[in-house]
Amino acid sequence: MFKIPKHQVAGHQAIDGNLGPLVDDSGRFYKPLQDDERGTTELAFYRSFSSKLPHHIRGFFPVFYGTQLVEASDGSGLRPHLVLQDITSNHLNPSILDVKIGSRSWYPEASEDYIQKALEGDRLTTTVTLGFRISGLQIYESKESGYWKPARKEVKSFSADDVRLVLRKFVSSNLEPEPDCCFASTIYGGCSGILEQLLELKAWFEDQTVYHFHSCSLLLLIDKESVLNGRTVPFVEVKLIDFAHTVEAEGVIDHNFLGGLCSFIKFVSEVLTDSKVSTIEASFN
Amino acid sequence: MFKIPKHQVAGHQAIDGNLGPLVDDSGRFYKPLQDDERGTTELAFYRSFSSKLPHHIRGFFPVFYGTQLVEASDGSGLRPHLVLQDITSNHLNPSILDVKIGSRSWYPEASEDYIQKALEGDRLTTTVTLGFRISGLQIYESKESGYWKPARKEVKSFSADDVRLVLRKFVSSNLEPEPDCCFASTIYGGCSGILEQLLELKAWFEDQTVYHFHSCSLLLLIDKESVLNGRTVPFVEVKLIDFAHTVEAEGVIDHNFLGGLCSFIKFVSEVLTDSKVSTIEASFN
């Protein structure tokens, strides 16, 4: 039984008869293969990545189960879909941040048309200035108020300060008037927190000359309730998705992704540092 | 007594009645201040950098002695010049590599005209693909053969493989048929070699939110004879120059420079690793 994913925050969505991904009850995510080169590229990536990546890096990617013919969500009939792990399947109220990494989403091998469109988008968002842009998000606040899930247009117009605020809200128990950042030390900090995971990814990107990940998204996925409940393994994950523009690296590191990742790491670490300062100040009052 | 610098490898040159930098016998380098915003920006940088940078980073920049009215090299009369340290003044036969760091040399604050021209140059060179481009070089081979100093046009058309070859020639006693890389371990390697200096710079760039260095050059300067003679302090230096497009960072790291620097570090470290492998292989033959 296929359903529309509850927790998708960016990308094409299978609503109003459009073509988009589906999920089932067994924890699998079905992503329609695009007809053009993007589909070929993404499939080639998923078929090869597990043999090309070191073991400790594979966990940053969704598990790939192959392809399957599935009734497309737009009613156009059977279509090949990538069968992937549904990363959010076990979580009731996940908060999710989708961050497109890199100070450019275009690349020399792409068509001139793609390059010009991507460049325009990069200049209109924080991609050029920050080296990344938030492309979607949902932040769970509480049973009463539910999710904060700003519209795509609002997300696209985020400034550097908006990004800072989102990163604070993401680890807070409240959104207004001033996010309390009370989960910062457990979600961003700690030995298996987001910052440590990002630093592990960074170390790999400083060395890897296998892939260049253009227009790829870094997902931060957390479940604040799992942290509150003191679960031994709280749900705090970093995943990479969207490989329709991932090409071979030809002996050069992915300096575009790496630079953007370092910039994002700096933003996250600033929230963590500020929250520690606030805690110390509070303890003196 | 002002003279045309002997060892300039890129940028405007004071030859054939053109406007360019001059040097004197006391080890100072006179760079004509450009009339437009570029001049204002570069002067503002030199006036402020020493108070804004941590002590251990200042050595990567030429010493700044102020400005001085000097007869311009193009015969146009007195013109304000930046008075800087002449980095090569004490060296008879320095080898120099001028590397423009970053996968873009344009920036949002620049004029649309500048952006389009810079973008075109970035796409035609290795700037976009490698995250840096060599903009000039001279490599000293021997008394008999002197310098290898390829023309600007040749340098501009360098491919990734050309860059790899240049980095090998830079630390070799011969240029043909196969550079021997015999200086790699002392010039690129070692605790005060180029790689260590680049890593120190990288660590700073991961954190600094003071400046964004667009279209800035990283100079590698070495004197192979000082290494051969076993001088206690061989001449192996890394400097940053050209700040006509350096702007304030506004709380964001210079992800464009950092990404390109990491890519360049990878290229240098590969020459070092390969040269070690060759040495081990040779010792078994």
PDB file of N, CA and C in Angstrom, chain B residues 125-201:
ATOM      1  N   THR B 125      39.372  28.627 -17.231  1.00  0.00           N
ATOM      2  CA  THR B 125      40.594  28.132 -16.584  1.00  0.00           C
ATOM      3  C   THR B 125      40.222  26.988 -15.633  1.00  0.00           C
ATOM      4  N   THR B 126      41.160  26.594 -14.780  1.00  0.00           N
ATOM      5  CA  THR B 126      40.855  25.515 -13.829  1.00  0.00           C
ATOM      6  C   THR B 126      40.152  26.027 -12.574  1.00  0.00           C
ATOM      7  N   THR B 127      39.845  27.333 -12.526  1.00  0.00           N
ATOM      8  CA  THR B 127      39.231  27.889 -11.318  1.00  0.00           C
ATOM      9  C   THR B 127      37.980  27.123 -10.891  1.00  0.00           C
ATOM     10  N   VAL B 128      37.052  26.895 -11.831  1.00  0.00           N
ATOM     11  CA  VAL B 128      35.811  26.208 -11.469  1.00  0.00           C
ATOM     12  C   VAL B 128      36.072  24.730 -11.158  1.00  0.00           C
ATOM     13  N   THR B 129      36.860  24.075 -11.985  1.00  0.00           N
ATOM     14  CA  THR B 129      37.037  22.628 -11.812  1.00  0.00           C
ATOM     15  C   THR B 129      37.930  22.272 -10.622  1.00  0.00           C
ATOM     16  N   LEU B 130      39.036  22.997 -10.450  1.00  0.00           N
ATOM     17  CA  LEU B 130      39.969  22.637  -9.371  1.00  0.00           C
ATOM     18  C   LEU B 130      39.793  23.485  -8.111  1.00  0.00           C
ATOM     19  N   GLY B 131      39.109  24.621  -8.233  1.00  0.00           N
ATOM     20  CA  GLY B 131      38.996  25.506  -7.072  1.00  0.00           C
ATOM     21  C   GLY B 131      40.181  26.451  -6.956  1.00  0.00           C
ATOM     22  N   PHE B 132      41.053  26.451  -7.945  1.00  0.00           N
ATOM     23  CA  PHE B 132      42.189  27.384  -8.013  1.00  0.00           C
ATOM     24  C   PHE B 132      42.748  27.371  -9.424  1.00  0.00           C
ATOM     25  N   ARG B 133      43.536  28.395  -9.755  1.00  0.00           N
ATOM     26  CA  ARG B 133      44.262  28.350 -11.020  1.00  0.00           C
ATOM     27  C   ARG B 133      45.645  28.949 -10.829  1.00  0.00           C
ATOM     28  N   ILE B 134      46.597  28.402 -11.556  1.00  0.00           N
ATOM     29  CA  ILE B 134      47.935  28.985 -11.549  1.00  0.00           C
ATOM     30  C   ILE B 134      47.878  30.222 -12.436  1.00  0.00           C
ATOM     31  N   SER B 135      48.293  31.388 -11.903  1.00  0.00           N
ATOM     32  CA  SER B 135      48.255  32.570 -12.781  1.00  0.00           C
ATOM     33  C   SER B 135      49.628  33.004 -13.248  1.00  0.00           C
ATOM     34  N   GLY B 136      50.666  32.382 -12.727  1.00  0.00           N
ATOM     35  CA  GLY B 136      52.003  32.699 -13.208  1.00  0.00           C
ATOM     36  C   GLY B 136      53.021  31.867 -12.462  1.00  0.00           C
ATOM     37  N   LEU B 137      54.198  31.717 -13.056  1.00  0.00           N
ATOM     38  CA  LEU B 137      55.232  30.941 -12.372  1.00  0.00           C
ATOM     39  C   LEU B 137      56.589  31.163 -13.004  1.00  0.00           C
ATOM     40  N   GLN B 138      57.619  30.941 -12.209  1.00  0.00           N
ATOM     41  CA  GLN B 138      58.968  30.799 -12.748  1.00  0.00           C
ATOM     42  C   GLN B 138      59.644  29.714 -11.934  1.00  0.00           C
ATOM     43  N   ILE B 139      60.308  28.809 -12.644  1.00  0.00           N
ATOM     44  CA  ILE B 139      61.007  27.732 -11.955  1.00  0.00           C
ATOM     45  C   ILE B 139      62.467  27.764 -12.393  1.00  0.00           C
ATOM     46  N   TYR B 140      63.352  27.911 -11.406  1.00  0.00           N
ATOM     47  CA  TYR B 140      64.777  27.961 -11.701  1.00  0.00           C
ATOM     48  C   TYR B 140      65.297  26.543 -11.855  1.00  0.00           C
ATOM     49  N   GLU B 141      65.998  26.304 -12.983  1.00  0.00           N
ATOM     50  CA  GLU B 141      66.524  24.959 -13.179  1.00  0.00           C
ATOM     51  C   GLU B 141      68.013  24.897 -12.848  1.00  0.00           C
ATOM     52  N   SER B 142      68.813  25.716 -13.533  1.00  0.00           N
ATOM     53  CA  SER B 142      70.261  25.677 -13.294  1.00  0.00           C
ATOM     54  C   SER B 142      70.906  26.906 -13.912  1.00  0.00           C
ATOM     55  N   LYS B 143      72.200  27.097 -13.625  1.00  0.00           N
ATOM     56  CA  LYS B 143      72.937  28.228 -14.208  1.00  0.00           C
ATOM     57  C   LYS B 143      72.860  28.198 -15.726  1.00  0.00           C
ATOM     58  N   GLU B 144      72.971  27.005 -16.279  1.00  0.00           N
ATOM     59  CA  GLU B 144      73.007  26.866 -17.742  1.00  0.00           C
ATOM     60  C   GLU B 144      71.646  27.163 -18.365  1.00  0.00           C
ATOM     61  N   SER B 145      70.600  26.529 -17.812  1.00  0.00           N
ATOM     62  CA  SER B 145      69.304  26.672 -18.490  1.00  0.00           C
ATOM     63  C   SER B 145      68.437  27.777 -17.895  1.00  0.00           C
ATOM     64  N   GLY B 146      68.837  28.320 -16.745  1.00  0.00           N
ATOM     65  CA  GLY B 146      68.086  29.441 -16.173  1.00  0.00           C
ATOM     66  C   GLY B 146      66.682  29.064 -15.731  1.00  0.00           C
ATOM     67  N   TYR B 147      65.716  29.942 -16.068  1.00  0.00           N
ATOM     68  CA  TYR B 147      64.339  29.769 -15.605  1.00  0.00           C
ATOM     69  C   TYR B 147      63.435  29.160 -16.664  1.00  0.00           C
ATOM     70  N   TRP B 148      62.455  28.414 -16.195  1.00  0.00           N
ATOM     71  CA  TRP B 148      61.301  28.093 -17.051  1.00  0.00           C
ATOM     72  C   TRP B 148      60.187  29.039 -16.626  1.00  0.00           C
ATOM     73  N   LYS B 149      59.763  29.890 -17.549  1.00  0.00           N
ATOM     74  CA  LYS B 149      58.743  30.892 -17.229  1.00  0.00           C
ATOM     75  C   LYS B 149      57.768  30.952 -18.396  1.00  0.00           C
ATOM     76  N   PRO B 150      56.798  30.039 -18.408  1.00  0.00           N
ATOM     77  CA  PRO B 150      55.883  29.961 -19.552  1.00  0.00           C
ATOM     78  C   PRO B 150      55.078  31.253 -19.726  1.00  0.00           C
ATOM     79  N   ALA B 151      54.707  31.533 -20.972  1.00  0.00           N
ATOM     80  CA  ALA B 151      53.953  32.755 -21.278  1.00  0.00           C
ATOM     81  C   ALA B 151      52.569  32.697 -20.635  1.00  0.00           C
ATOM     82  N   ARG B 152      52.007  33.878 -20.405  1.00  0.00           N
ATOM     83  CA  ARG B 152      50.716  33.992 -19.732  1.00  0.00           C
ATOM     84  C   ARG B 152      49.633  33.148 -20.406  1.00  0.00           C
ATOM     85  N   LYS B 153      49.666  33.152 -21.742  1.00  0.00           N
ATOM     86  CA  LYS B 153      48.644  32.423 -22.495  1.00  0.00           C
ATOM     87  C   LYS B 153      48.731  30.917 -22.215  1.00  0.00           C
ATOM     88  N   GLU B 154      49.958  30.422 -22.148  1.00  0.00           N
ATOM     89  CA  GLU B 154      50.162  28.996 -21.874  1.00  0.00           C
ATOM     90  C   GLU B 154      49.672  28.653 -20.463  1.00  0.00           C
ATOM     91  N   VAL B 155      50.006  29.521 -19.519  1.00  0.00           N
ATOM     92  CA  VAL B 155      49.613  29.287 -18.124  1.00  0.00           C
ATOM     93  C   VAL B 155      48.087  29.261 -17.995  1.00  0.00           C
ATOM     94  N   LYS B 156      47.449  30.181 -18.711  1.00  0.00           N
ATOM     95  CA  LYS B 156      45.982  30.280 -18.658  1.00  0.00           C
ATOM     96  C   LYS B 156      45.299  29.011 -19.145  1.00  0.00           C
ATOM     97  N   SER B 157      45.972  28.296 -20.048  1.00  0.00           N
ATOM     98  CA  SER B 157      45.329  27.117 -20.642  1.00  0.00           C
ATOM     99  C   SER B 157      45.695  25.825 -19.914  1.00  0.00           C
ATOM    100  N   PHE B 158      46.344  25.934 -18.753  1.00  0.00           N
ATOM    101  CA  PHE B 158      46.734  24.735 -18.000  1.00  0.00           C
ATOM    102  C   PHE B 158      45.525  23.848 -17.682  1.00  0.00           C
ATOM    103  N   SER B 159      45.711  22.544 -17.850  1.00  0.00           N
ATOM    104  CA  SER B 159      44.708  21.558 -17.428  1.00  0.00           C
ATOM    105  C   SER B 159      45.091  21.050 -16.038  1.00  0.00           C
ATOM    106  N   ALA B 160      44.252  20.182 -15.466  1.00  0.00           N
ATOM    107  CA  ALA B 160      44.566  19.586 -14.162  1.00  0.00           C
ATOM    108  C   ALA B 160      45.904  18.842 -14.223  1.00  0.00           C
ATOM    109  N   ASP B 161      46.148  18.131 -15.320  1.00  0.00           N
ATOM    110  CA  ASP B 161      47.409  17.392 -15.437  1.00  0.00           C
ATOM    111  C   ASP B 161      48.610  18.327 -15.566  1.00  0.00           C
ATOM    112  N   ASP B 162      48.425  19.457 -16.256  1.00  0.00           N
ATOM    113  CA  ASP B 162      49.507  20.449 -16.338  1.00  0.00           C
ATOM    114  C   ASP B 162      49.854  20.960 -14.943  1.00  0.00           C
ATOM    115  N   VAL B 163      48.809  21.206 -14.140  1.00  0.00           N
ATOM    116  CA  VAL B 163      49.021  21.701 -12.778  1.00  0.00           C
ATOM    117  C   VAL B 163      49.831  20.677 -11.979  1.00  0.00           C
ATOM    118  N   ARG B 164      49.463  19.402 -12.116  1.00  0.00           N
ATOM    119  CA  ARG B 164      50.198  18.348 -11.400  1.00  0.00           C
ATOM    120  C   ARG B 164      51.672  18.345 -11.812  1.00  0.00           C
ATOM    121  N   LEU B 165      51.917  18.509 -13.125  1.00  0.00           N
ATOM    122  CA  LEU B 165      53.289  18.490 -13.627  1.00  0.00           C
ATOM    123  C   LEU B 165      54.075  19.697 -13.104  1.00  0.00           C
ATOM    124  N   VAL B 166      53.437  20.869 -13.093  1.00  0.00           N
ATOM    125  CA  VAL B 166      54.093  22.079 -12.583  1.00  0.00           C
ATOM    126  C   VAL B 166      54.492  21.878 -11.122  1.00  0.00           C
ATOM    127  N   LEU B 167      53.590  21.285 -10.344  1.00  0.00           N
ATOM    128  CA  LEU B 167      53.881  21.089  -8.918  1.00  0.00           C
ATOM    129  C   LEU B 167      55.025  20.094  -8.709  1.00  0.00           C
ATOM    130  N   ARG B 168      55.231  19.205  -9.668  1.00  0.00           N
ATOM    131  CA  ARG B 168      56.372  18.287  -9.602  1.00  0.00           C
ATOM    132  C   ARG B 168      57.659  19.004 -10.027  1.00  0.00           C
ATOM    133  N   LYS B 169      57.567  19.763 -11.116  1.00  0.00           N
ATOM    134  CA  LYS B 169      58.747  20.497 -11.595  1.00  0.00           C
ATOM    135  C   LYS B 169      59.252  21.482 -10.549  1.00  0.00           C
ATOM    136  N   PHE B 170      58.299  22.059  -9.812  1.00  0.00           N
ATOM    137  CA  PHE B 170      58.631  23.094  -8.830  1.00  0.00           C
ATOM    138  C   PHE B 170      59.616  22.581  -7.780  1.00  0.00           C
ATOM    139  N   VAL B 171      59.590  21.285  -7.504  1.00  0.00           N
ATOM    140  CA  VAL B 171      60.472  20.726  -6.466  1.00  0.00           C
ATOM    141  C   VAL B 171      61.453  19.710  -7.052  1.00  0.00           C
ATOM    142  N   SER B 172      61.841  19.943  -8.316  1.00  0.00           N
ATOM    143  CA  SER B 172      62.761  19.011  -8.975  1.00  0.00           C
ATOM    144  C   SER B 172      64.056  19.716  -9.350  1.00  0.00           C
ATOM    145  N   SER B 173      65.119  18.922  -9.529  1.00  0.00           N
ATOM    146  CA  SER B 173      66.383  19.510  -9.968  1.00  0.00           C
ATOM    147  C   SER B 173      66.445  19.559 -11.488  1.00  0.00           C
ATOM    148  N   ASN B 174      65.534  18.843 -12.127  1.00  0.00           N
ATOM    149  CA  ASN B 174      65.471  18.844 -13.596  1.00  0.00           C
ATOM    150  C   ASN B 174      64.018  19.069 -14.023  1.00  0.00           C
ATOM    151  N   LEU B 175      63.815  19.486 -15.261  1.00  0.00           N
ATOM    152  CA  LEU B 175      62.439  19.677 -15.735  1.00  0.00           C
ATOM    153  C   LEU B 175      62.044  18.587 -16.735  1.00  0.00           C
ATOM    154  N   GLU B 176      63.033  18.083 -17.482  1.00  0.00           N
ATOM    155  CA  GLU B 176      62.780  17.070 -18.515  1.00  0.00           C
ATOM    156  C   GLU B 176      63.701  15.883 -18.279  1.00  0.00           C
ATOM    157  N   PRO B 177      63.436  14.700 -18.777  1.00  0.00           N
ATOM    158  CA  PRO B 177      62.143  14.294 -19.346  1.00  0.00           C
ATOM    159  C   PRO B 177      61.104  14.059 -18.255  1.00  0.00           C
ATOM    160  N   GLU B 178      61.577  13.668 -17.067  1.00  0.00           N
ATOM    161  CA  GLU B 178      60.648  13.366 -15.973  1.00  0.00           C
ATOM    162  C   GLU B 178      61.191  14.063 -14.726  1.00  0.00           C
ATOM    163  N   PRO B 179      60.469  15.051 -14.182  1.00  0.00           N
ATOM    164  CA  PRO B 179      60.973  15.768 -13.004  1.00  0.00           C
ATOM    165  C   PRO B 179      61.274  14.790 -11.868  1.00  0.00           C
ATOM    166  N   ASP B 180      62.427  14.961 -11.199  1.00  0.00           N
ATOM    167  CA  ASP B 180      62.839  13.964 -10.199  1.00  0.00           C
ATOM    168  C   ASP B 180      62.227  14.180  -8.811  1.00  0.00           C
ATOM    169  N   CYS B 181      61.592  15.329  -8.601  1.00  0.00           N
ATOM    170  CA  CYS B 181      60.940  15.634  -7.302  1.00  0.00           C
ATOM    171  C   CYS B 181      61.890  15.465  -6.125  1.00  0.00           C
ATOM    172  N   CYS B 182      63.191  15.701  -6.360  1.00  0.00           N
ATOM    173  CA  CYS B 182      64.154  15.396  -5.296  1.00  0.00           C
ATOM    174  C   CYS B 182      64.060  16.368  -4.120  1.00  0.00           C
ATOM    175  N   PHE B 183      63.412  17.523  -4.305  1.00  0.00           N
ATOM    176  CA  PHE B 183      63.254  18.456  -3.180  1.00  0.00           C
ATOM    177  C   PHE B 183      61.881  18.345  -2.502  1.00  0.00           C
ATOM    178  N   ALA B 184      61.050  17.414  -2.962  1.00  0.00           N
ATOM    179  CA  ALA B 184      59.672  17.351  -2.446  1.00  0.00           C
ATOM    180  C   ALA B 184      59.634  17.231  -0.925  1.00  0.00           C
ATOM    181  N   SER B 185      60.449  16.328  -0.374  1.00  0.00           N
ATOM    182  CA  SER B 185      60.348  16.084   1.071  1.00  0.00           C
ATOM    183  C   SER B 185      60.834  17.274   1.891  1.00  0.00           C
ATOM    184  N   THR B 186      61.786  18.047   1.373  1.00  0.00           N
ATOM    185  CA  THR B 186      62.264  19.201   2.149  1.00  0.00           C
ATOM    186  C   THR B 186      61.443  20.462   1.883  1.00  0.00           C
ATOM    187  N   ILE B 187      60.889  20.594   0.668  1.00  0.00           N
ATOM    188  CA  ILE B 187      60.153  21.828   0.354  1.00  0.00           C
ATOM    189  C   ILE B 187      58.658  21.683   0.648  1.00  0.00           C
ATOM    190  N   TYR B 188      58.027  20.622   0.163  1.00  0.00           N
ATOM    191  CA  TYR B 188      56.602  20.421   0.482  1.00  0.00           C
ATOM    192  C   TYR B 188      56.446  19.813   1.879  1.00  0.00           C
ATOM    193  N   GLY B 189      57.343  18.880   2.232  1.00  0.00           N
ATOM    194  CA  GLY B 189      57.225  18.185   3.516  1.00  0.00           C
ATOM    195  C   GLY B 189      57.962  18.908   4.637  1.00  0.00           C
ATOM    196  N   GLY B 190      58.113  18.225   5.764  1.00  0.00           N
ATOM    197  CA  GLY B 190      58.866  18.799   6.885  1.00  0.00           C
ATOM    198  C   GLY B 190      58.015  19.735   7.725  1.00  0.00           C
ATOM    199  N   CYS B 191      58.518  20.019   8.934  1.00  0.00           N
ATOM    200  CA  CYS B 191      57.669  20.744   9.889  1.00  0.00           C
ATOM    201  C   CYS B 191      57.546  22.227   9.579  1.00  0.00           C
ATOM    202  N   SER B 192      58.398  22.768   8.681  1.00  0.00           N
ATOM    203  CA  SER B 192      58.142  24.150   8.273  1.00  0.00           C
ATOM    204  C   SER B 192      58.045  24.239   6.755  1.00  0.00           C
ATOM    205  N   GLY B 193      57.731  23.099   6.142  1.00  0.00           N
ATOM    206  CA  GLY B 193      57.572  23.055   4.688  1.00  0.00           C
ATOM    207  C   GLY B 193      56.256  23.674   4.246  1.00  0.00           C
ATOM    208  N   ILE B 194      56.055  23.666   2.945  1.00  0.00           N
ATOM    209  CA  ILE B 194      54.877  24.333   2.378  1.00  0.00           C
ATOM    210  C   ILE B 194      53.571  23.710   2.856  1.00  0.00           C
ATOM    211  N   LEU B 195      53.533  22.387   2.941  1.00  0.00           N
ATOM    212  CA  LEU B 195      52.291  21.732   3.348  1.00  0.00           C
ATOM    213  C   LEU B 195      51.889  22.146   4.763  1.00  0.00           C
ATOM    214  N   GLU B 196      52.848  22.169   5.673  1.00  0.00           N
ATOM    215  CA  GLU B 196      52.549  22.583   7.052  1.00  0.00           C
ATOM    216  C   GLU B 196      52.032  24.017   7.091  1.00  0.00           C
ATOM    217  N   GLN B 197      52.649  24.875   6.288  1.00  0.00           N
ATOM    218  CA  GLN B 197      52.220  26.277   6.262  1.00  0.00           C
ATOM    219  C   GLN B 197      50.799  26.390   5.706  1.00  0.00           C
ATOM    220  N   LEU B 198      50.510  25.603   4.666  1.00  0.00           N
ATOM    221  CA  LEU B 198      49.164  25.638   4.083  1.00  0.00           C
ATOM    222  C   LEU B 198      48.128  25.117   5.079  1.00  0.00           C
ATOM    223  N   LEU B 199      48.507  24.105   5.854  1.00  0.00           N
ATOM    224  CA  LEU B 199      47.566  23.547   6.837  1.00  0.00           C
ATOM    225  C   LEU B 199      47.290  24.540   7.968  1.00  0.00           C
ATOM    226  N   GLU B 200      48.306  25.330   8.302  1.00  0.00           N
ATOM    227  CA  GLU B 200      48.120  26.365   9.317  1.00  0.00           C
ATOM    228  C   GLU B 200      47.129  27.422   8.809  1.00  0.00           C
ATOM    229  N   LEU B 201      47.307  27.774   7.546  1.00  0.00           N
ATOM    230  CA  LEU B 201      46.412  28.741   6.907  1.00  0.00           C
ATOM    231  C   LEU B 201      44.991  28.176   6.847  1.00  0.00           C
TER     232      LEU B 201
END
